[in-house]
Amino acid sequence: MCTSGQHSHSDPIAVDIDDTADTSVAPSRELIEELVAANQILFDQGVVDAFGHISVRHDKRPDHFFLARNMAPSRVTTEDIIEFTLDGEAVNANGRKVYLERFIHSEIYRARPDVVSVVHSHSHSIVPLSVVKGVRLKAIFHMAGFVGQGAPVFEIREAGGDATDLLISNNTLGKALAKHFDGHDIVLMRGHGSTVVGISIKQAVYRAVYAELNARYQLQAMQLGEVTFLTEGESQACVQNVEGQVQRPWDMWLEQARARRN
């Protein structure tokens, strides 16, 4: 159970919590290793920096998920992974600080039983598209059909008022964000970043990387003139055909990330 509903000024995005009495079931080692690899890839691809996080649903307990302790993604190892319930309660934190925004993950898993992995980031090209009225992130090329014809933007003021720190720091805000994933696999967060979901770690990582690229291309194209976006039919066809190839970029990205670490 959380020891405090507030976060400290000295460490504003981390919190100390007591472990819940809920029991743990060991996940497959491959799942945890893949989650660690995903953290490294997302950093290497510039989707996350010192901030941002990726989680995965427990492969043996769908009402639990795994997320690293509060730390920079590039430094995550298997020893840093913590198990959580869908209430955002830690099962085995053992005194380690956890991400304040774990409620992004817990409430999406609760609302979307089909989701297996969640990525939250503050990638550079996404943020501008979250704050300009009348402009939406839309699928602009075939690698990002999942973006669709207009990614919704979560406005935290509607759920938390006009004096929040923009962080999803409790279940109420997490639930409000999760509602935007009805029919969407990416949601922008005004002045904050974005959250992407997938049916696997590899798909979620693929989408996080190509959402950032799509945003970059869209910003560049908008400076040149009127932009031609993908139609709904084109977007759906691209999702069906292109996303079946997620293993190809995953293998390359992982090789690159590990080479740079050595």
PDB file of C-alpha atoms in Angstrom, residues 33-211:
ATOM      1  CA  GLU A  33      15.026 -10.295 -20.281  1.00  0.00           C
ATOM      2  CA  GLU A  34      12.953  -8.946 -23.170  1.00  0.00           C
ATOM      3  CA  LEU A  35      11.683  -6.121 -20.971  1.00  0.00           C
ATOM      4  CA  VAL A  36      15.260  -5.184 -20.083  1.00  0.00           C
ATOM      5  CA  ALA A  37      16.232  -5.265 -23.762  1.00  0.00           C
ATOM      6  CA  ALA A  38      13.269  -3.028 -24.582  1.00  0.00           C
ATOM      7  CA  ASN A  39      14.504  -0.402 -22.120  1.00  0.00           C
ATOM      8  CA  GLN A  40      17.905  -0.412 -23.812  1.00  0.00           C
ATOM      9  CA  ILE A  41      16.423  -0.183 -27.311  1.00  0.00           C
ATOM     10  CA  LEU A  42      14.086   2.687 -26.467  1.00  0.00           C
ATOM     11  CA  PHE A  43      17.006   4.674 -25.074  1.00  0.00           C
ATOM     12  CA  ASP A  44      19.271   3.855 -27.996  1.00  0.00           C
ATOM     13  CA  GLN A  45      16.576   4.898 -30.486  1.00  0.00           C
ATOM     14  CA  GLY A  46      16.043   8.233 -28.740  1.00  0.00           C
ATOM     15  CA  VAL A  47      12.484   7.531 -27.609  1.00  0.00           C
ATOM     16  CA  VAL A  48      13.393   7.836 -23.914  1.00  0.00           C
ATOM     17  CA  ASP A  49      16.283   9.554 -22.176  1.00  0.00           C
ATOM     18  CA  ALA A  50      16.713   9.607 -18.406  1.00  0.00           C
ATOM     19  CA  PHE A  51      12.922   9.560 -18.221  1.00  0.00           C
ATOM     20  CA  GLY A  52      10.233   7.334 -19.679  1.00  0.00           C
ATOM     21  CA  HIS A  53       9.372   3.692 -19.054  1.00  0.00           C
ATOM     22  CA  ILE A  54       8.060   0.457 -20.544  1.00  0.00           C
ATOM     23  CA  SER A  55       6.094  -2.304 -18.825  1.00  0.00           C
ATOM     24  CA  VAL A  56       4.811  -5.760 -19.685  1.00  0.00           C
ATOM     25  CA  ARG A  57       1.830  -7.705 -18.429  1.00  0.00           C
ATOM     26  CA  HIS A  58       2.669 -10.802 -16.356  1.00  0.00           C
ATOM     27  CA  ASP A  59       2.641 -13.859 -18.615  1.00  0.00           C
ATOM     28  CA  LYS A  60       1.135 -16.046 -15.860  1.00  0.00           C
ATOM     29  CA  ARG A  61      -0.969 -13.527 -13.912  1.00  0.00           C
ATOM     30  CA  PRO A  62      -2.771 -11.084 -16.218  1.00  0.00           C
ATOM     31  CA  ASP A  63      -3.780  -8.980 -13.213  1.00  0.00           C
ATOM     32  CA  HIS A  64      -0.107  -8.161 -12.566  1.00  0.00           C
ATOM     33  CA  PHE A  65       2.574  -6.409 -14.611  1.00  0.00           C
ATOM     34  CA  PHE A  66       6.306  -5.711 -14.531  1.00  0.00           C
ATOM     35  CA  LEU A  67       8.054  -2.339 -14.578  1.00  0.00           C
ATOM     36  CA  ALA A  68      11.574  -1.262 -13.647  1.00  0.00           C
ATOM     37  CA  ARG A  69      12.286   0.556 -10.420  1.00  0.00           C
ATOM     38  CA  ASN A  70      12.668   4.317 -10.639  1.00  0.00           C
ATOM     39  CA  MET A  71      15.787   4.762 -12.761  1.00  0.00           C
ATOM     40  CA  ALA A  72      17.048   5.766 -16.204  1.00  0.00           C
ATOM     41  CA  PRO A  73      15.927   3.162 -18.783  1.00  0.00           C
ATOM     42  CA  SER A  74      19.412   2.642 -20.228  1.00  0.00           C
ATOM     43  CA  ARG A  75      20.640   1.332 -16.861  1.00  0.00           C
ATOM     44  CA  VAL A  76      17.887  -1.231 -16.248  1.00  0.00           C
ATOM     45  CA  THR A  77      18.907  -4.847 -15.545  1.00  0.00           C
ATOM     46  CA  THR A  78      16.857  -7.911 -14.643  1.00  0.00           C
ATOM     47  CA  GLU A  79      17.503  -7.145 -10.965  1.00  0.00           C
ATOM     48  CA  ASP A  80      15.677  -3.819 -11.311  1.00  0.00           C
ATOM     49  CA  ILE A  81      12.314  -5.221 -12.429  1.00  0.00           C
ATOM     50  CA  ILE A  82       9.424  -4.976  -9.955  1.00  0.00           C
ATOM     51  CA  GLU A  83       6.046  -6.708 -10.059  1.00  0.00           C
ATOM     52  CA  PHE A  84       2.863  -4.644  -9.585  1.00  0.00           C
ATOM     53  CA  THR A  85      -0.860  -5.234  -9.236  1.00  0.00           C
ATOM     54  CA  LEU A  86      -3.440  -3.417 -11.350  1.00  0.00           C
ATOM     55  CA  ASP A  87      -3.930  -1.039  -8.418  1.00  0.00           C
ATOM     56  CA  GLY A  88      -0.334   0.096  -8.869  1.00  0.00           C
ATOM     57  CA  GLU A  89       0.769  -1.660  -5.684  1.00  0.00           C
ATOM     58  CA  ALA A  90       4.241  -3.209  -5.639  1.00  0.00           C
ATOM     59  CA  VAL A  91       4.574  -6.903  -4.858  1.00  0.00           C
ATOM     60  CA  ASN A  92       8.346  -7.015  -4.412  1.00  0.00           C
ATOM     61  CA  ALA A  93       9.790  -3.501  -4.312  1.00  0.00           C
ATOM     62  CA  ASN A  94      11.668  -4.376  -1.117  1.00  0.00           C
ATOM     63  CA  GLY A  95      12.303  -0.744  -0.303  1.00  0.00           C
ATOM     64  CA  ARG A  96      13.255   0.331  -3.820  1.00  0.00           C
ATOM     65  CA  LYS A  97      11.733   3.542  -5.159  1.00  0.00           C
ATOM     66  CA  VAL A  98       9.160   3.080  -7.911  1.00  0.00           C
ATOM     67  CA  TYR A  99       7.922   5.285 -10.730  1.00  0.00           C
ATOM     68  CA  LEU A 100       5.256   7.721  -9.637  1.00  0.00           C
ATOM     69  CA  GLU A 101       3.555   7.276 -13.020  1.00  0.00           C
ATOM     70  CA  ARG A 102       3.074   3.510 -12.711  1.00  0.00           C
ATOM     71  CA  PHE A 103      -0.655   4.283 -12.803  1.00  0.00           C
ATOM     72  CA  ILE A 104      -0.341   4.926 -16.544  1.00  0.00           C
ATOM     73  CA  HIS A 105       0.439   1.250 -16.924  1.00  0.00           C
ATOM     74  CA  SER A 106      -1.865  -0.223 -14.289  1.00  0.00           C
ATOM     75  CA  GLU A 107      -5.006   1.511 -15.505  1.00  0.00           C
ATOM     76  CA  ILE A 108      -4.363   0.786 -19.187  1.00  0.00           C
ATOM     77  CA  TYR A 109      -3.913  -2.908 -18.402  1.00  0.00           C
ATOM     78  CA  ARG A 110      -7.161  -2.788 -16.440  1.00  0.00           C
ATOM     79  CA  ALA A 111      -9.073  -1.061 -19.245  1.00  0.00           C
ATOM     80  CA  ARG A 112      -7.522  -2.975 -22.158  1.00  0.00           C
ATOM     81  CA  PRO A 113      -7.236  -6.750 -21.506  1.00  0.00           C
ATOM     82  CA  ASP A 114      -5.698  -7.160 -24.971  1.00  0.00           C
ATOM     83  CA  VAL A 115      -2.716  -4.949 -24.151  1.00  0.00           C
ATOM     84  CA  VAL A 116       0.494  -6.765 -23.201  1.00  0.00           C
ATOM     85  CA  SER A 117       2.978  -3.877 -23.151  1.00  0.00           C
ATOM     86  CA  VAL A 118       2.867  -0.113 -22.525  1.00  0.00           C
ATOM     87  CA  VAL A 119       5.490   2.530 -23.393  1.00  0.00           C
ATOM     88  CA  HIS A 120       5.407   6.039 -21.934  1.00  0.00           C
ATOM     89  CA  SER A 121       7.852   8.612 -23.298  1.00  0.00           C
ATOM     90  CA  HIS A 122       8.544  12.304 -23.780  1.00  0.00           C
ATOM     91  CA  SER A 123      10.030  11.935 -27.267  1.00  0.00           C
ATOM     92  CA  HIS A 124      11.032  15.242 -28.801  1.00  0.00           C
ATOM     93  CA  SER A 125       8.862  15.396 -31.914  1.00  0.00           C
ATOM     94  CA  ILE A 126       5.698  14.240 -30.158  1.00  0.00           C
ATOM     95  CA  VAL A 127       5.477  17.029 -27.584  1.00  0.00           C
ATOM     96  CA  PRO A 128       4.940  19.923 -30.063  1.00  0.00           C
ATOM     97  CA  LEU A 129       1.989  18.080 -31.600  1.00  0.00           C
ATOM     98  CA  SER A 130       0.409  17.733 -28.155  1.00  0.00           C
ATOM     99  CA  VAL A 131       0.123  21.472 -27.534  1.00  0.00           C
ATOM    100  CA  VAL A 132      -1.002  23.085 -30.810  1.00  0.00           C
ATOM    101  CA  LYS A 133      -4.754  23.456 -31.183  1.00  0.00           C
ATOM    102  CA  GLY A 134      -6.197  22.169 -34.422  1.00  0.00           C
ATOM    103  CA  VAL A 135      -3.184  19.955 -35.182  1.00  0.00           C
ATOM    104  CA  ARG A 136      -3.304  16.191 -34.607  1.00  0.00           C
ATOM    105  CA  LEU A 137      -0.692  13.499 -34.966  1.00  0.00           C
ATOM    106  CA  LYS A 138      -1.810  11.481 -38.021  1.00  0.00           C
ATOM    107  CA  ALA A 139      -0.337   8.562 -39.927  1.00  0.00           C
ATOM    108  CA  ILE A 140       1.920  10.021 -42.598  1.00  0.00           C
ATOM    109  CA  PHE A 141       3.829   6.945 -43.801  1.00  0.00           C
ATOM    110  CA  HIS A 142       3.383   3.212 -44.029  1.00  0.00           C
ATOM    111  CA  MET A 143       5.450   2.322 -40.964  1.00  0.00           C
ATOM    112  CA  ALA A 144       3.053   4.173 -38.662  1.00  0.00           C
ATOM    113  CA  GLY A 145      -0.396   3.086 -39.769  1.00  0.00           C
ATOM    114  CA  PHE A 146      -1.296   2.429 -36.117  1.00  0.00           C
ATOM    115  CA  VAL A 147      -1.350   6.196 -35.517  1.00  0.00           C
ATOM    116  CA  GLY A 148      -4.534   6.382 -37.571  1.00  0.00           C
ATOM    117  CA  GLN A 149      -6.389   9.507 -38.628  1.00  0.00           C
ATOM    118  CA  GLY A 150      -5.793  11.500 -35.488  1.00  0.00           C
ATOM    119  CA  ALA A 151      -4.285  10.389 -32.184  1.00  0.00           C
ATOM    120  CA  PRO A 152      -6.333  11.690 -29.246  1.00  0.00           C
ATOM    121  CA  VAL A 153      -4.743  14.166 -26.848  1.00  0.00           C
ATOM    122  CA  PHE A 154      -5.191  13.665 -23.122  1.00  0.00           C
ATOM    123  CA  GLU A 155      -5.862  16.971 -21.366  1.00  0.00           C
ATOM    124  CA  ILE A 156      -5.021  16.455 -17.704  1.00  0.00           C
ATOM    125  CA  ARG A 157      -6.859  19.640 -16.701  1.00  0.00           C
ATOM    126  CA  GLU A 158     -10.146  17.890 -17.408  1.00  0.00           C
ATOM    127  CA  ALA A 159      -9.369  15.243 -14.793  1.00  0.00           C
ATOM    128  CA  GLY A 160      -7.054  17.010 -12.358  1.00  0.00           C
ATOM    129  CA  GLY A 161      -7.659  20.746 -12.658  1.00  0.00           C
ATOM    130  CA  ASP A 162      -5.296  23.479 -13.821  1.00  0.00           C
ATOM    131  CA  ALA A 163      -2.592  23.181 -11.154  1.00  0.00           C
ATOM    132  CA  THR A 164      -1.167  19.662 -11.601  1.00  0.00           C
ATOM    133  CA  ASP A 165       2.445  18.844 -12.462  1.00  0.00           C
ATOM    134  CA  LEU A 166       1.105  16.990 -15.554  1.00  0.00           C
ATOM    135  CA  LEU A 167       2.192  13.631 -14.085  1.00  0.00           C
ATOM    136  CA  ILE A 168      -0.173  10.653 -13.841  1.00  0.00           C
ATOM    137  CA  SER A 169       0.374  10.246 -10.119  1.00  0.00           C
ATOM    138  CA  ASN A 170      -2.714   8.341  -8.982  1.00  0.00           C
ATOM    139  CA  ASN A 171      -5.380   5.868 -10.068  1.00  0.00           C
ATOM    140  CA  THR A 172      -7.906   8.587 -10.887  1.00  0.00           C
ATOM    141  CA  LEU A 173      -5.639  10.245 -13.430  1.00  0.00           C
ATOM    142  CA  GLY A 174      -4.597   6.854 -14.764  1.00  0.00           C
ATOM    143  CA  LYS A 175      -8.226   5.895 -15.357  1.00  0.00           C
ATOM    144  CA  ALA A 176      -8.877   9.193 -17.136  1.00  0.00           C
ATOM    145  CA  LEU A 177      -5.930   8.577 -19.457  1.00  0.00           C
ATOM    146  CA  ALA A 178      -6.873   4.943 -20.088  1.00  0.00           C
ATOM    147  CA  LYS A 179     -10.311   5.975 -21.379  1.00  0.00           C
ATOM    148  CA  HIS A 180      -8.612   7.600 -24.370  1.00  0.00           C
ATOM    149  CA  PHE A 181      -7.322   4.198 -25.498  1.00  0.00           C
ATOM    150  CA  ASP A 182     -10.798   3.073 -26.499  1.00  0.00           C
ATOM    151  CA  GLY A 183     -10.194   2.445 -30.197  1.00  0.00           C
ATOM    152  CA  HIS A 184      -6.672   3.912 -30.166  1.00  0.00           C
ATOM    153  CA  ASP A 185      -3.185   2.500 -29.612  1.00  0.00           C
ATOM    154  CA  ILE A 186      -1.410   5.810 -29.072  1.00  0.00           C
ATOM    155  CA  VAL A 187      -2.477   8.799 -26.985  1.00  0.00           C
ATOM    156  CA  LEU A 188      -0.636  12.104 -26.786  1.00  0.00           C
ATOM    157  CA  MET A 189      -0.496  13.866 -23.427  1.00  0.00           C
ATOM    158  CA  ARG A 190      -0.635  17.647 -23.603  1.00  0.00           C
ATOM    159  CA  GLY A 191       2.691  19.220 -22.681  1.00  0.00           C
ATOM    160  CA  HIS A 192       4.024  15.871 -21.537  1.00  0.00           C
ATOM    161  CA  GLY A 193       4.571  13.215 -24.222  1.00  0.00           C
ATOM    162  CA  SER A 194       2.736  10.101 -25.317  1.00  0.00           C
ATOM    163  CA  THR A 195       1.780   6.578 -24.340  1.00  0.00           C
ATOM    164  CA  VAL A 196       1.719   3.673 -26.783  1.00  0.00           C
ATOM    165  CA  VAL A 197       0.332   0.158 -26.320  1.00  0.00           C
ATOM    166  CA  GLY A 198       0.926  -3.168 -28.047  1.00  0.00           C
ATOM    167  CA  ILE A 199       0.056  -6.850 -27.896  1.00  0.00           C
ATOM    168  CA  SER A 200       3.722  -7.640 -27.251  1.00  0.00           C
ATOM    169  CA  ILE A 201       6.835  -5.878 -26.027  1.00  0.00           C
ATOM    170  CA  LYS A 202       8.250  -5.899 -29.537  1.00  0.00           C
ATOM    171  CA  GLN A 203       5.127  -4.336 -31.042  1.00  0.00           C
ATOM    172  CA  ALA A 204       4.976  -1.646 -28.351  1.00  0.00           C
ATOM    173  CA  VAL A 205       8.640  -0.765 -28.921  1.00  0.00           C
ATOM    174  CA  TYR A 206       8.110  -0.722 -32.698  1.00  0.00           C
ATOM    175  CA  ARG A 207       5.176   1.644 -32.285  1.00  0.00           C
ATOM    176  CA  ALA A 208       7.006   3.943 -29.885  1.00  0.00           C
ATOM    177  CA  VAL A 209       9.944   4.275 -32.283  1.00  0.00           C
ATOM    178  CA  TYR A 210       7.833   4.840 -35.382  1.00  0.00           C
ATOM    179  CA  ALA A 211       5.416   7.197 -33.623  1.00  0.00           C
TER     180      ALA A 211
END
